[in-house]
């Protein structure tokens, strides 16, 4: 991230810059193609005909022939550095990135799913609108549906403004 700020004149001592950012996560299991070689004397893993792209990031945990290792730095699409060397020499490694992403822990996904469930709950209760329950509580499904729809609209608007959804293509 780059802040286009003149730190000597734009900011006062004691002021803070607070940034909320998110990283797009990939699904849980990715198998990297190609041939990778690693040895016990070096932390560097090199590959031929290998593909290392945005699916593997620094600090990700990967599995090299059954041994779990952490990536320290990616030098190029064919070379990366591990935090520690592999335990045994490997001439043709299969590398898998497993179970490290938090793709299902996305806050938009959780809020959106909760609002959709609330909407469905309101829809189910709307069949019994106006029925008084023991204790004096009256079922009001349509109101729950309206609240849920307002939440859904708010979440969708926030996703559009934050760029979480692909923008529509305009032709003309």
Coordinates of N, CA and C in Angstrom, one line a residue, residues 28-115:
X28 N -9.5 -23.6 -0.3 CA -8.6 -24.2 0.7 C -7.5 -25.1 0.1
X29 N -7.7 -25.8 -1.0 CA -6.7 -26.7 -1.5 C -6.3 -26.3 -2.9
X30 N -5.0 -26.1 -3.1 CA -4.5 -25.8 -4.5 C -3.3 -26.7 -4.7
X31 N -3.2 -27.4 -5.8 CA -2.1 -28.2 -6.2 C -1.3 -27.4 -7.2
X32 N 0.0 -27.2 -7.0 CA 0.9 -26.5 -7.9 C 1.4 -27.5 -8.9
X33 N 1.4 -27.1 -10.2 CA 1.8 -28.0 -11.3 C 3.3 -27.7 -11.6
X34 N 3.9 -28.7 -12.1 CA 5.3 -28.6 -12.5 C 6.2 -29.5 -11.6
X35 N 7.5 -29.4 -11.8 CA 8.5 -30.2 -11.1 C 9.3 -29.2 -10.1
X36 N 9.2 -29.5 -8.9 CA 9.9 -28.7 -7.9 C 11.0 -29.5 -7.2
X37 N 12.2 -28.9 -7.0 CA 13.3 -29.5 -6.3 C 13.7 -28.8 -5.0
X38 N 14.0 -29.5 -4.0 CA 14.4 -28.9 -2.7 C 15.4 -29.8 -2.1
X39 N 16.3 -29.2 -1.3 CA 17.3 -30.0 -0.6 C 17.5 -29.6 0.9
X40 N 18.1 -30.4 1.6 CA 18.2 -30.1 3.1 C 19.2 -29.0 3.4
X41 N 20.1 -28.6 2.5 CA 21.1 -27.6 2.8 C 20.7 -26.2 2.4
X42 N 19.5 -26.0 1.8 CA 19.1 -24.7 1.3 C 17.6 -24.5 1.6
X43 N 17.2 -23.3 1.8 CA 15.8 -23.0 2.0 C 15.1 -22.7 0.7
X44 N 15.8 -22.7 -0.4 CA 15.3 -22.3 -1.7 C 14.7 -23.6 -2.4
X45 N 13.5 -23.4 -2.9 CA 12.8 -24.4 -3.7 C 12.8 -23.9 -5.2
X46 N 13.3 -24.7 -6.1 CA 13.3 -24.2 -7.5 C 12.4 -25.2 -8.3
X47 N 11.8 -24.6 -9.4 CA 10.9 -25.4 -10.2 C 11.2 -25.3 -11.7
X48 N 10.9 -26.3 -12.4 CA 10.9 -26.2 -13.9 C 9.5 -26.5 -14.4
X49 N 9.0 -25.8 -15.4 CA 7.6 -26.0 -15.8 C 6.6 -25.8 -14.7
X50 N 7.0 -24.9 -13.7 CA 6.1 -24.7 -12.6 C 5.3 -23.5 -12.7
X51 N 4.2 -23.4 -12.0 CA 3.3 -22.3 -12.0 C 3.1 -21.8 -10.5
X52 N 3.7 -20.7 -10.2 CA 3.5 -20.0 -8.9 C 2.9 -18.7 -9.3
X53 N 1.6 -18.5 -9.0 CA 1.0 -17.2 -9.2 C 0.4 -16.7 -8.0
X54 N -0.7 -15.9 -8.1 CA -1.3 -15.2 -7.0 C -2.0 -16.2 -6.0
X55 N -2.0 -17.5 -6.4 CA -2.6 -18.5 -5.5 C -1.7 -18.8 -4.3
X56 N -0.4 -18.6 -4.4 CA 0.5 -18.8 -3.4 C 1.1 -17.5 -3.0
X57 N 1.1 -17.2 -1.7 CA 1.6 -15.9 -1.2 C 2.6 -16.1 -0.1
X58 N 3.4 -15.1 0.1 CA 4.4 -15.2 1.2 C 3.7 -15.4 2.5
X59 N 4.3 -16.2 3.4 CA 3.8 -16.6 4.7 C 2.7 -17.7 4.6
X60 N 2.3 -18.2 3.4 CA 1.4 -19.3 3.3 C 2.1 -20.6 3.7
X61 N 1.3 -21.5 4.2 CA 1.8 -22.8 4.6 C 1.5 -23.7 3.4
X62 N 2.5 -24.5 3.0 CA 2.4 -25.5 1.9 C 2.8 -26.8 2.3
X63 N 2.4 -27.9 1.6 CA 2.9 -29.2 1.9 C 3.8 -29.7 0.7
X64 N 5.0 -30.0 1.0 CA 5.9 -30.6 0.0 C 6.1 -32.0 0.3
X65 N 5.6 -32.9 -0.6 CA 5.7 -34.3 -0.4 C 5.4 -34.8 1.0
X66 N 4.3 -34.2 1.6 CA 3.9 -34.6 2.9 C 4.4 -33.8 4.1
X67 N 5.4 -32.9 3.8 CA 6.0 -32.2 4.8 C 5.5 -30.7 4.8
X68 N 5.0 -30.2 5.9 CA 4.4 -28.9 5.9 C 5.5 -27.8 6.2
X69 N 5.5 -26.8 5.3 CA 6.5 -25.7 5.4 C 5.8 -24.4 5.1
X70 N 6.5 -23.3 5.6 CA 6.0 -22.0 5.4 C 6.9 -21.3 4.4
X71 N 6.2 -20.5 3.4 CA 6.9 -19.7 2.4 C 7.4 -18.4 3.1
X72 N 8.7 -18.1 3.0 CA 9.2 -16.8 3.5 C 9.1 -15.8 2.4
X73 N 9.6 -16.1 1.2 CA 9.7 -15.1 0.1 C 9.5 -15.8 -1.2
X74 N 8.8 -15.2 -2.2 CA 8.7 -15.7 -3.5 C 9.6 -14.9 -4.4
X75 N 10.7 -15.5 -5.0 CA 11.7 -14.8 -5.8 C 11.2 -14.7 -7.2
X76 N 10.5 -15.7 -7.8 CA 10.1 -15.6 -9.2 C 9.0 -16.7 -9.3
X77 N 8.4 -16.8 -10.5 CA 7.4 -17.8 -10.7 C 8.0 -19.3 -10.6
X78 N 9.3 -19.4 -10.6 CA 9.9 -20.7 -10.5 C 10.8 -20.9 -9.3
X79 N 10.8 -20.0 -8.4 CA 11.6 -20.1 -7.2 C 11.0 -19.4 -6.0
X80 N 11.1 -20.1 -4.8 CA 10.6 -19.4 -3.6 C 11.5 -19.9 -2.5
X81 N 11.5 -19.2 -1.4 CA 12.3 -19.5 -0.2 C 11.4 -19.9 1.0
X82 N 11.8 -21.0 1.6 CA 11.1 -21.5 2.8 C 11.7 -20.9 4.1
X83 N 10.9 -20.9 5.1 CA 11.4 -20.5 6.4 C 12.5 -21.4 6.9
X84 N 12.3 -22.7 6.7 CA 13.3 -23.7 7.1 C 13.4 -24.7 5.9
X85 N 14.6 -25.4 5.8 CA 14.8 -26.3 4.7 C 14.0 -27.6 4.9
X86 N 13.8 -28.4 3.9 CA 13.0 -29.6 4.0 C 13.9 -30.6 4.7
X87 N 13.3 -31.7 5.2 CA 14.0 -32.7 6.0 C 14.7 -33.7 5.2
X88 N 14.2 -33.9 3.9 CA 14.9 -34.9 3.0 C 15.0 -34.2 1.6
X89 N 16.0 -34.6 0.9 CA 16.2 -34.0 -0.4 C 15.0 -34.5 -1.3
X90 N 14.5 -33.6 -2.2 CA 13.4 -33.9 -3.1 C 13.8 -33.5 -4.5
X91 N 13.7 -34.4 -5.4 CA 14.0 -34.0 -6.8 C 12.8 -33.6 -7.6
X92 N 11.7 -34.3 -7.4 CA 10.4 -34.0 -8.1 C 9.3 -33.9 -7.1
X93 N 9.1 -32.7 -6.5 CA 8.1 -32.5 -5.5 C 6.7 -32.2 -6.0
X94 N 5.7 -32.7 -5.3 CA 4.3 -32.2 -5.5 C 4.0 -31.2 -4.4
X95 N 3.6 -30.0 -4.7 CA 3.4 -29.0 -3.7 C 1.9 -28.7 -3.6
X96 N 1.3 -28.8 -2.4 CA -0.1 -28.5 -2.2 C -0.2 -27.4 -1.1
X97 N -1.1 -26.5 -1.4 CA -1.4 -25.5 -0.4 C -2.8 -25.9 0.2
X98 N -2.8 -26.2 1.5 CA -4.0 -26.8 2.1 C -4.4 -26.1 3.3
X99 N -5.7 -25.9 3.5 CA -6.3 -25.5 4.7 C -5.8 -24.3 5.4
X100 N -5.2 -23.4 4.6 CA -4.7 -22.2 5.3 C -5.6 -20.9 5.0
X101 N -6.4 -21.0 4.0 CA -7.2 -19.8 3.7 C -8.4 -19.7 4.6
X102 N -8.9 -18.5 4.8 CA -10.1 -18.3 5.6 C -11.2 -17.8 4.7
X103 N -11.3 -18.4 3.5 CA -12.2 -17.9 2.5 C -13.6 -17.9 3.0
X104 N -14.0 -18.8 3.9 CA -15.4 -18.9 4.4 C -15.6 -18.0 5.6
X105 N -14.5 -17.2 6.0 CA -14.6 -16.3 7.1 C -14.8 -14.9 6.7
X106 N -15.2 -14.7 5.5 CA -15.4 -13.4 4.9 C -16.6 -12.7 5.6
X107 N -16.3 -11.4 6.0 CA -17.4 -10.7 6.8 C -18.6 -10.4 5.9
X108 N -18.4 -10.1 4.6 CA -19.6 -9.9 3.8 C -20.4 -11.2 3.6
X109 N -19.7 -12.3 3.4 CA -20.4 -13.5 3.2 C -21.2 -13.9 4.5
X110 N -20.7 -13.7 5.7 CA -21.4 -14.0 6.9 C -22.6 -13.1 7.1
X111 N -22.4 -11.8 6.9 CA -23.5 -10.8 7.1 C -24.6 -11.1 6.0
X112 N -24.2 -11.4 4.8 CA -25.1 -11.6 3.7 C -25.9 -12.9 4.0
X113 N -25.2 -13.9 4.3 CA -25.9 -15.2 4.6 C -26.9 -15.1 5.8
X114 N -26.5 -14.3 6.8 CA -27.4 -14.1 8.0 C -28.6 -13.4 7.6
X115 N -28.4 -12.3 6.8 CA -29.6 -11.5 6.3 C -30.5 -12.4 5.4

